[in-house]
Tab-separated table of C-alpha atoms and ligand atoms in Angstrom:
chain	number	residue	atom	x	y	z
A	15	MET	CA	-24.559	14.005	-11.052
A	16	ARG	CA	-26.525	10.740	-10.920
A	17	VAL	CA	-24.543	8.276	-8.792
A	18	LEU	CA	-25.438	4.615	-8.278
A	19	VAL	CA	-24.147	3.462	-4.894
A	20	THR	CA	-23.862	-0.275	-4.220
A	21	GLY	CA	-23.884	-1.152	-0.531
A	22	GLY	CA	-25.196	2.332	0.233
A	23	ALA	CA	-27.126	1.201	3.316
A	24	GLY	CA	-23.945	0.040	5.083
A	25	TYR	CA	-21.577	1.910	7.364
A	26	ILE	CA	-19.368	3.770	4.898
A	27	GLY	CA	-22.012	3.663	2.155
A	28	SER	CA	-24.627	5.477	4.232
A	29	HIS	CA	-22.235	8.267	5.243
A	30	THR	CA	-21.162	8.684	1.619
A	31	THR	CA	-24.770	8.647	0.365
A	32	LEU	CA	-25.536	11.441	2.811
A	33	ALA	CA	-22.524	13.474	1.627
A	34	LEU	CA	-23.584	13.004	-2.023
A	35	LEU	CA	-27.146	14.154	-1.300
A	36	GLU	CA	-25.830	17.135	0.672
A	37	GLN	CA	-23.757	18.159	-2.352
A	38	GLY	CA	-26.813	18.069	-4.592
A	39	HIS	CA	-26.196	14.748	-6.353
A	40	GLU	CA	-28.938	12.257	-7.211
A	41	VAL	CA	-28.341	8.872	-5.579
A	42	LEU	CA	-29.712	5.393	-6.217
A	43	VAL	CA	-28.661	2.819	-3.627
A	44	VAL	CA	-28.525	-0.856	-4.596
A	45	ASP	CA	-28.201	-3.004	-1.483
A	46	ASP	CA	-29.468	-6.475	-0.550
A	47	LEU	CA	-29.562	-5.524	3.158
A	48	SER	CA	-27.605	-8.695	4.005
A	49	ASN	CA	-25.504	-6.722	6.486
A	50	SER	CA	-27.411	-3.442	6.792
A	51	SER	CA	-30.782	-1.947	7.577
A	52	PRO	CA	-33.136	0.195	5.475
A	53	GLU	CA	-33.463	2.372	8.582
A	54	SER	CA	-30.007	3.808	7.809
A	55	LEU	CA	-31.322	5.146	4.482
A	56	ARG	CA	-34.481	6.506	6.080
A	57	ARG	CA	-32.266	8.457	8.459
A	58	VAL	CA	-29.956	9.594	5.672
A	59	GLY	CA	-33.100	10.967	3.993
A	60	GLU	CA	-34.088	12.724	7.196
A	61	LEU	CA	-30.648	14.341	7.563
A	62	ALA	CA	-30.381	15.364	3.895
A	63	GLY	CA	-33.962	16.548	3.584
A	64	ARG	CA	-34.551	14.114	0.708
A	65	GLU	CA	-34.335	10.350	0.378
A	66	PRO	CA	-31.989	8.494	-1.919
A	67	GLY	CA	-33.594	6.079	-4.375
A	68	PHE	CA	-33.363	2.487	-3.237
A	69	VAL	CA	-33.427	-0.899	-4.963
A	70	GLU	CA	-33.261	-3.955	-2.713
A	71	ALA	CA	-31.144	-6.357	-4.727
A	72	ASN	CA	-27.863	-8.182	-4.725
A	73	VAL	CA	-25.411	-6.545	-7.113
A	74	ARG	CA	-24.910	-9.937	-8.786
A	75	ASP	CA	-28.573	-9.865	-9.857
A	76	GLU	CA	-28.084	-8.890	-13.485
A	77	GLN	CA	-31.764	-8.253	-14.225
A	78	ALA	CA	-32.259	-6.027	-11.217
A	79	LEU	CA	-29.071	-4.138	-12.032
A	80	ASP	CA	-30.063	-3.693	-15.678
A	81	ALA	CA	-33.436	-2.303	-14.641
A	82	ALA	CA	-31.750	0.081	-12.192
A	83	PHE	CA	-29.276	1.319	-14.828
A	84	ALA	CA	-32.038	1.687	-17.442
A	85	SER	CA	-34.296	3.798	-15.261
A	86	PHE	CA	-31.711	5.792	-13.259
A	87	ARG	CA	-29.066	6.221	-16.016
A	88	PRO	CA	-26.149	6.732	-13.582
A	89	GLU	CA	-23.176	8.804	-14.698
A	90	ALA	CA	-20.967	7.183	-12.058
A	91	VAL	CA	-20.926	4.228	-9.695
A	92	ILE	CA	-19.466	3.869	-6.214
A	93	HIS	CA	-19.025	0.191	-5.371
A	94	PHE	CA	-19.138	-0.482	-1.619
A	95	ALA	CA	-21.151	-3.720	-1.590
A	96	GLY	CA	-19.121	-6.655	-0.329
A	97	TRP	CA	-18.410	-9.094	2.447
A	98	LYS	CA	-15.783	-7.784	4.813
A	99	ALA	CA	-14.960	-9.988	7.802
A	100	VAL	CA	-11.437	-11.393	7.684
A	101	GLY	CA	-12.082	-14.333	10.037
A	102	GLU	CA	-15.309	-15.330	8.316
A	103	SER	CA	-13.585	-15.198	4.940
A	104	THR	CA	-11.258	-18.014	6.019
A	105	GLN	CA	-14.337	-20.155	6.929
A	106	ILE	CA	-16.440	-19.487	3.814
A	107	PRO	CA	-13.940	-18.331	1.198
A	108	LEU	CA	-16.124	-19.306	-1.763
A	109	THR	CA	-18.865	-16.964	-0.585
A	110	TYR	CA	-16.301	-14.153	-0.434
A	111	TYR	CA	-14.965	-14.861	-3.910
A	112	ARG	CA	-18.452	-15.314	-5.373
A	113	GLU	CA	-19.908	-12.156	-3.829
A	114	ASN	CA	-16.983	-9.752	-3.982
A	115	LEU	CA	-15.707	-10.739	-7.423
A	116	GLY	CA	-19.101	-11.635	-8.933
A	117	SER	CA	-20.708	-8.335	-7.964
A	118	THR	CA	-17.840	-6.429	-9.572
A	119	PHE	CA	-18.157	-8.374	-12.834
A	120	THR	CA	-21.941	-7.845	-13.005
A	121	LEU	CA	-21.492	-4.171	-12.233
A	122	LEU	CA	-18.765	-3.554	-14.823
A	123	GLU	CA	-20.793	-5.383	-17.478
A	124	ALA	CA	-23.921	-3.366	-16.693
A	125	MET	CA	-21.849	-0.173	-16.873
A	126	GLY	CA	-20.650	-1.260	-20.318
A	127	ARG	CA	-24.198	-1.917	-21.543
A	128	HIS	CA	-25.540	1.360	-20.162
A	129	ASP	CA	-22.865	3.819	-21.186
A	130	CYS	CA	-21.582	4.535	-17.659
A	131	HIS	CA	-17.817	5.097	-17.586
A	132	THR	CA	-16.848	6.092	-14.053
A	133	ILE	CA	-16.379	3.799	-11.048
A	134	VAL	CA	-14.997	4.385	-7.568
A	135	PHE	CA	-14.120	1.190	-5.692
A	136	SER	CA	-13.874	0.530	-1.934
A	137	SER	CA	-10.538	-1.142	-1.478
A	138	SER	CA	-8.567	-1.619	1.701
A	139	ALA	CA	-5.142	-0.980	3.154
A	140	THR	CA	-5.143	-4.719	3.764
A	141	VAL	CA	-3.655	-5.007	0.230
A	142	TYR	CA	-0.325	-3.725	1.607
A	143	GLY	CA	-0.070	-6.861	3.770
A	144	GLU	CA	3.389	-7.350	5.211
A	145	LEU	CA	5.260	-6.715	1.996
A	146	SER	CA	6.753	-3.396	3.070
A	147	GLU	CA	6.983	-0.998	6.002
A	148	PRO	CA	4.537	1.850	6.677
A	149	PRO	CA	3.901	4.634	5.813
A	150	PHE	CA	2.469	2.943	2.726
A	151	ARG	CA	2.571	4.753	-0.594
A	152	GLU	CA	0.209	3.715	-3.369
A	153	ASP	CA	3.107	2.329	-5.404
A	154	ALA	CA	4.211	-0.066	-2.620
A	155	PRO	CA	3.994	-3.785	-3.477
A	156	THR	CA	0.583	-5.319	-2.824
A	157	GLY	CA	-0.723	-8.778	-2.005
A	158	ALA	CA	-3.007	-10.195	0.670
A	159	THR	CA	-2.919	-12.706	3.484
A	160	ASN	CA	-6.547	-13.922	3.699
A	161	PRO	CA	-9.489	-14.551	1.349
A	162	TYR	CA	-11.196	-11.223	2.160
A	163	GLY	CA	-8.009	-9.310	1.403
A	164	ARG	CA	-7.436	-11.356	-1.739
A	165	THR	CA	-10.870	-10.385	-3.073
A	166	LYS	CA	-9.932	-6.706	-2.660
A	167	HIS	CA	-6.573	-7.270	-4.296
A	168	MET	CA	-8.127	-9.254	-7.166
A	169	VAL	CA	-10.809	-6.642	-7.818
A	170	GLU	CA	-8.077	-3.996	-7.955
A	171	GLN	CA	-6.346	-6.065	-10.655
A	172	VAL	CA	-9.595	-6.640	-12.564
A	173	LEU	CA	-10.233	-2.895	-12.570
A	174	ALA	CA	-6.711	-2.164	-13.813
A	175	ASP	CA	-7.079	-4.695	-16.660
A	176	VAL	CA	-10.544	-3.523	-17.692
A	177	SER	CA	-9.379	0.063	-17.566
A	178	ALA	CA	-6.383	-0.766	-19.787
A	179	SER	CA	-8.767	-2.348	-22.321
A	180	ASP	CA	-11.235	0.540	-22.326
A	181	PRO	CA	-9.817	4.040	-22.697
A	182	GLU	CA	-13.209	5.539	-21.871
A	183	LEU	CA	-13.376	3.968	-18.418
A	184	ARG	CA	-12.392	6.102	-15.424
A	185	VAL	CA	-11.457	4.186	-12.293
A	186	GLY	CA	-10.708	5.409	-8.781
A	187	VAL	CA	-9.500	2.784	-6.323
A	188	LEU	CA	-9.689	4.016	-2.722
A	189	ARG	CA	-7.607	2.155	-0.161
A	190	TYR	CA	-9.229	2.798	3.197
A	191	PHE	CA	-7.217	2.579	6.366
A	192	ASN	CA	-9.277	2.016	9.563
A	193	PRO	CA	-12.651	3.785	9.380
A	194	ILE	CA	-14.114	4.813	12.748
A	195	GLY	CA	-16.632	7.306	14.129
A	196	ALA	CA	-20.157	8.182	13.116
A	197	HIS	CA	-22.132	11.120	11.794
A	198	ALA	CA	-22.080	13.974	14.326
A	199	SER	CA	-25.899	13.925	14.524
A	200	GLY	CA	-25.785	10.506	16.219
A	201	ARG	CA	-28.389	9.280	13.703
A	202	ILE	CA	-26.202	6.976	11.579
A	203	GLY	CA	-23.152	4.913	12.503
A	204	GLU	CA	-21.610	1.475	12.434
A	205	ASP	CA	-24.029	-1.319	13.358
A	206	PRO	CA	-22.100	-4.595	13.351
A	207	LYS	CA	-24.054	-7.822	13.680
A	208	GLY	CA	-22.936	-10.167	16.472
A	209	ILE	CA	-19.628	-9.711	18.265
A	210	PRO	CA	-17.671	-6.866	16.652
A	211	ASN	CA	-14.363	-7.842	15.057
A	212	ASN	CA	-13.016	-4.331	14.872
A	213	LEU	CA	-11.544	-2.368	17.746
A	214	LEU	CA	-13.741	0.714	18.050
A	215	PRO	CA	-17.151	-1.002	17.845
A	216	PHE	CA	-15.931	-3.444	20.501
A	217	VAL	CA	-14.696	-0.657	22.795
A	218	ALA	CA	-18.001	1.172	22.272
A	219	GLN	CA	-19.961	-1.887	23.400
A	220	VAL	CA	-17.746	-2.316	26.473
A	221	ALA	CA	-18.456	1.318	27.388
A	222	THR	CA	-22.226	0.762	27.241
A	223	GLY	CA	-21.944	-2.448	29.281
A	224	ARG	CA	-22.905	-4.782	26.430
A	225	ARG	CA	-19.482	-6.474	26.688
A	226	GLU	CA	-17.518	-7.034	29.883
A	227	LYS	CA	-14.024	-6.012	28.785
A	228	LEU	CA	-11.787	-5.455	25.821
A	229	MET	CA	-9.187	-8.050	24.895
A	230	VAL	CA	-6.060	-6.225	23.768
A	231	PHE	CA	-4.415	-8.465	21.191
A	232	GLY	CA	-0.757	-8.312	22.203
A	233	ASP	CA	1.406	-5.689	23.907
A	234	ASP	CA	4.761	-6.961	22.690
A	235	TYR	CA	4.791	-5.369	19.253
A	236	PRO	CA	7.713	-3.101	18.286
A	237	THR	CA	5.557	0.021	18.754
A	238	PRO	CA	5.823	2.830	21.367
A	239	ASP	CA	3.498	1.141	23.903
A	240	GLY	CA	3.738	-2.406	22.532
A	241	THR	CA	0.152	-2.537	21.171
A	242	GLY	CA	-0.641	-2.501	17.469
A	243	THR	CA	-0.872	0.845	15.725
A	244	ARG	CA	-3.315	1.753	12.933
A	245	ASP	CA	-4.363	4.759	10.911
A	246	TYR	CA	-7.876	5.468	12.205
A	247	ILE	CA	-9.850	7.717	9.897
A	248	HIS	CA	-13.197	9.371	10.658
A	249	VAL	CA	-15.938	7.947	8.428
A	250	VAL	CA	-17.194	11.435	7.522
A	251	ASP	CA	-13.704	12.330	6.244
A	252	LEU	CA	-13.677	9.050	4.348
A	253	ALA	CA	-17.053	9.875	2.767
A	254	ALA	CA	-15.664	13.243	1.657
A	255	GLY	CA	-12.774	11.391	-0.003
A	256	HIS	CA	-15.278	9.650	-2.317
A	257	LEU	CA	-16.722	12.974	-3.436
A	258	ALA	CA	-13.226	14.291	-4.093
A	259	ALA	CA	-12.421	11.175	-6.153
A	260	LEU	CA	-15.622	11.533	-8.225
A	261	ASP	CA	-14.822	15.162	-8.806
A	262	TYR	CA	-11.298	14.308	-9.985
A	263	LEU	CA	-12.564	11.567	-12.318
A	264	GLY	CA	-14.916	14.118	-13.879
A	265	SER	CA	-11.904	15.663	-15.610
A	266	HIS	CA	-9.263	12.869	-15.660
A	267	ASP	CA	-9.161	9.685	-17.713
A	268	GLY	CA	-7.633	6.408	-16.680
A	269	HIS	CA	-7.031	4.344	-13.585
A	270	HIS	CA	-6.048	5.913	-10.261
A	271	VAL	CA	-5.310	4.611	-6.774
A	272	TRP	CA	-5.448	6.727	-3.626
A	273	ASN	CA	-4.910	5.987	0.045
A	274	LEU	CA	-7.528	7.448	2.337
A	275	GLY	CA	-5.888	7.716	5.738
A	276	THR	CA	-4.577	10.335	8.133
A	277	GLY	CA	-0.911	9.349	8.046
A	278	ARG	CA	-0.876	9.282	11.865
A	279	PRO	CA	-0.698	5.908	13.635
A	280	ALA	CA	-2.501	5.407	16.967
A	281	SER	CA	-2.157	2.428	19.306
A	282	VAL	CA	-4.881	0.263	20.838
A	283	LEU	CA	-4.201	1.816	24.252
A	284	GLU	CA	-4.411	5.332	22.800
A	285	ILE	CA	-7.839	4.461	21.376
A	286	VAL	CA	-8.949	3.091	24.758
A	287	LYS	CA	-7.801	6.306	26.456
A	288	ALA	CA	-9.489	8.531	23.852
A	289	TYR	CA	-12.744	6.621	24.207
A	290	GLN	CA	-12.623	6.841	28.000
A	291	GLU	CA	-12.170	10.591	27.732
A	292	ALA	CA	-14.978	11.000	25.195
A	293	SER	CA	-17.433	8.820	27.098
A	294	GLY	CA	-16.450	9.450	30.711
A	295	VAL	CA	-16.663	5.679	31.186
A	296	ALA	CA	-13.758	3.435	32.239
A	297	ILE	CA	-12.971	0.711	29.697
A	298	PRO	CA	-11.733	-2.443	31.431
A	299	TYR	CA	-9.272	-4.396	29.323
A	300	GLU	CA	-7.029	-7.422	29.473
A	301	VAL	CA	-3.926	-8.004	27.406
A	302	VAL	CA	-4.103	-11.379	25.642
A	303	ALA	CA	-2.106	-13.083	22.900
A	304	ARG	CA	-1.583	-11.482	19.504
A	305	ARG	CA	-4.399	-12.098	16.996
A	306	PRO	CA	-3.126	-14.315	14.176
A	307	GLY	CA	-2.654	-12.357	10.963
A	308	ASP	CA	-2.295	-8.936	12.641
A	309	VAL	CA	0.576	-6.654	11.704
A	310	ALA	CA	2.349	-4.430	14.227
A	311	SER	CA	1.632	-1.219	12.422
A	312	SER	CA	-0.255	0.067	9.395
A	313	PHE	CA	-0.592	3.691	8.332
A	314	ALA	CA	-0.858	5.672	5.158
A	315	ASP	CA	1.235	8.106	3.294
A	316	PRO	CA	-1.807	10.227	2.419
A	317	SER	CA	0.075	12.801	0.346
A	318	LEU	CA	-1.111	11.657	-3.104
A	319	ALA	CA	-4.789	12.187	-2.224
A	320	GLU	CA	-3.910	15.590	-0.847
A	321	GLN	CA	-1.963	16.606	-3.988
A	322	GLU	CA	-4.358	15.194	-6.573
A	323	LEU	CA	-7.744	15.331	-4.871
A	324	GLY	CA	-7.169	18.290	-2.569
A	325	TRP	CA	-8.513	16.016	0.178
A	326	ARG	CA	-7.182	15.422	3.665
A	327	ALA	CA	-8.624	13.979	6.859
A	328	GLU	CA	-9.791	16.842	9.102
A	329	ARG	CA	-11.271	15.074	12.110
A	330	SER	CA	-9.379	13.725	15.132
A	331	ILE	CA	-9.634	10.466	17.033
A	332	ALA	CA	-11.259	12.445	19.866
A	333	ASP	CA	-13.957	13.609	17.411
A	334	ALA	CA	-14.483	10.025	16.217
A	335	CYS	CA	-14.772	8.710	19.789
A	336	ALA	CA	-17.239	11.450	20.757
A	337	ASP	CA	-19.336	10.737	17.654
A	338	THR	CA	-19.275	6.977	18.180
A	339	PHE	CA	-20.250	7.439	21.822
A	340	ARG	CA	-23.195	9.646	20.819
A	341	TRP	CA	-24.340	7.138	18.171
A	342	GLN	CA	-23.924	4.192	20.536
A	343	SER	CA	-25.648	5.776	23.542
A	344	GLU	CA	-28.577	7.078	21.499
A	345	ASN	CA	-28.909	3.775	19.592
A	346	PRO	CA	-27.771	1.050	22.002
A	347	ASN	CA	-29.149	-1.645	19.670
A	348	GLY	CA	-28.087	0.060	16.464
A	349	PHE	CA	-30.806	0.421	13.849
A	350	ALA	CA	-32.684	-2.588	15.251
A	351	GLY	CA	-34.108	-0.526	18.092
A	352	ALA	CA	-35.675	1.992	15.702
B	414	UD1	C1	-9.217	-5.362	10.054
B	414	UD1	C2	-8.833	-6.367	9.023
B	414	UD1	C3	-8.610	-5.659	7.717
B	414	UD1	C4	-9.885	-4.942	7.305
B	414	UD1	C5	-10.309	-4.006	8.411
B	414	UD1	C6	-11.682	-3.475	8.091
B	414	UD1	C7	-7.735	-8.166	10.276
B	414	UD1	C8	-6.463	-8.873	10.534
B	414	UD1	N1	-7.657	-7.108	9.461
B	414	UD1	O1	-8.144	-4.424	10.178
B	414	UD1	O2	-8.259	-6.591	6.719
B	414	UD1	O3	-9.691	-4.226	6.119
B	414	UD1	O4	-10.397	-4.700	9.655
B	414	UD1	O5	-12.016	-2.483	9.004
B	414	UD1	O6	-8.783	-8.538	10.767
B	414	UD1	N2	-7.729	-5.093	18.472
B	414	UD1	C9	-7.690	-5.486	19.803
B	414	UD1	N3	-8.830	-6.033	20.345
B	414	UD1	C10	-9.993	-6.207	19.631
B	414	UD1	C11	-10.004	-5.796	18.268
B	414	UD1	C12	-8.850	-5.254	17.728
B	414	UD1	O7	-6.691	-5.354	20.481
B	414	UD1	O8	-10.999	-6.737	20.180
B	414	UD1	C13	-6.512	-4.469	17.894
B	414	UD1	C14	-5.916	-5.239	16.725
B	414	UD1	O9	-4.971	-6.178	17.153
B	414	UD1	C15	-5.293	-4.101	15.919
B	414	UD1	C16	-6.228	-2.921	16.163
B	414	UD1	O10	-6.915	-3.221	17.358
B	414	UD1	O11	-4.020	-3.751	16.408
B	414	UD1	C17	-7.240	-2.688	15.046
B	414	UD1	O12	-7.930	-3.881	14.790
B	414	UD1	P1	-9.202	-3.938	13.825
B	414	UD1	O13	-10.159	-2.874	14.193
B	414	UD1	O14	-9.706	-5.328	13.801
B	414	UD1	O15	-8.618	-3.517	12.403
B	414	UD1	P2	-7.428	-4.171	11.548
B	414	UD1	O16	-6.977	-5.452	12.101
B	414	UD1	O17	-6.418	-3.117	11.329
């Protein structure tokens, strides 16, 4: 199948592009490289034995997108491109709304003009907010507590409305829990710019000495060890979930929503311990105040994806820590050192 992948040079996009190429699909990546490096795609090409096509453009660039659709004639789209930092989204909300909503509009319109009827969208478990208790099922109430999360929630609603208006359109909304890990080769992985916001990239940089210690945001949550618990899912399992969704949409009409998670919560201290074991390096940490906006616990009920897609997460947190450690030690400066 010919699959156009927006944001395909990024963390989850590059792992999914690799999985698509490995399964024999043709891939065209559209990415403006605002938060990624072309080196990730070069390495994806190396691992797959063939390079994906690449257009350097913002997805909101209608002309560039039209040209890409006209020449590549995609049968499906996977839409990863977007801004994703919660804190930043409260500082520059308009940028988040413009980029994350605008890119989706441009993309859906181009799909309409070019006879492409299948889209898989990168959503987030952040849409469950604090409206109910985990494990979250797809039919739980949704909302969001910050501009980033609201863009995900709004795009979900746009997709549902457009799908209701167009019986030909096939939509798969994937709600990711907490993606971690890297490809087992150590060649591609997460390469955050600046100080990492997310737990595992921060821990990884403490282990290599780039940061002094981890700040644990609160140990007074109502969880087994008092630190926040999350559903950490290996990025290679997550990538496989996209292929399963595309496969399902090949023979099912309509609009579908699936959680991609493991269903097993792990605490901050469990992650620290797992990373110490994988790396053999002690991770100094200090417990500080809770981070505003954090919930005590978030994890999936992943049973719908298992029933409908035949997909489940296979890899453990130990695997993810070992893979992140390999990626981080072999690429201490991410793709920049290449
Ligand atoms: C965060 C976002 C979420 C987004 C996801 C993308 C917030 C509030 N939520 O999820 O909307 O979809 O990233 O991956 O930012 N922690 C520490 N010290 C750190 C970093 C994190 O103790 O330096 C703790 C957090 O309190 C939390 C856990 O580690 O309990 C995971 O945090 P993080 O990796 O930032 O993910 P989320 O907050 O779940």
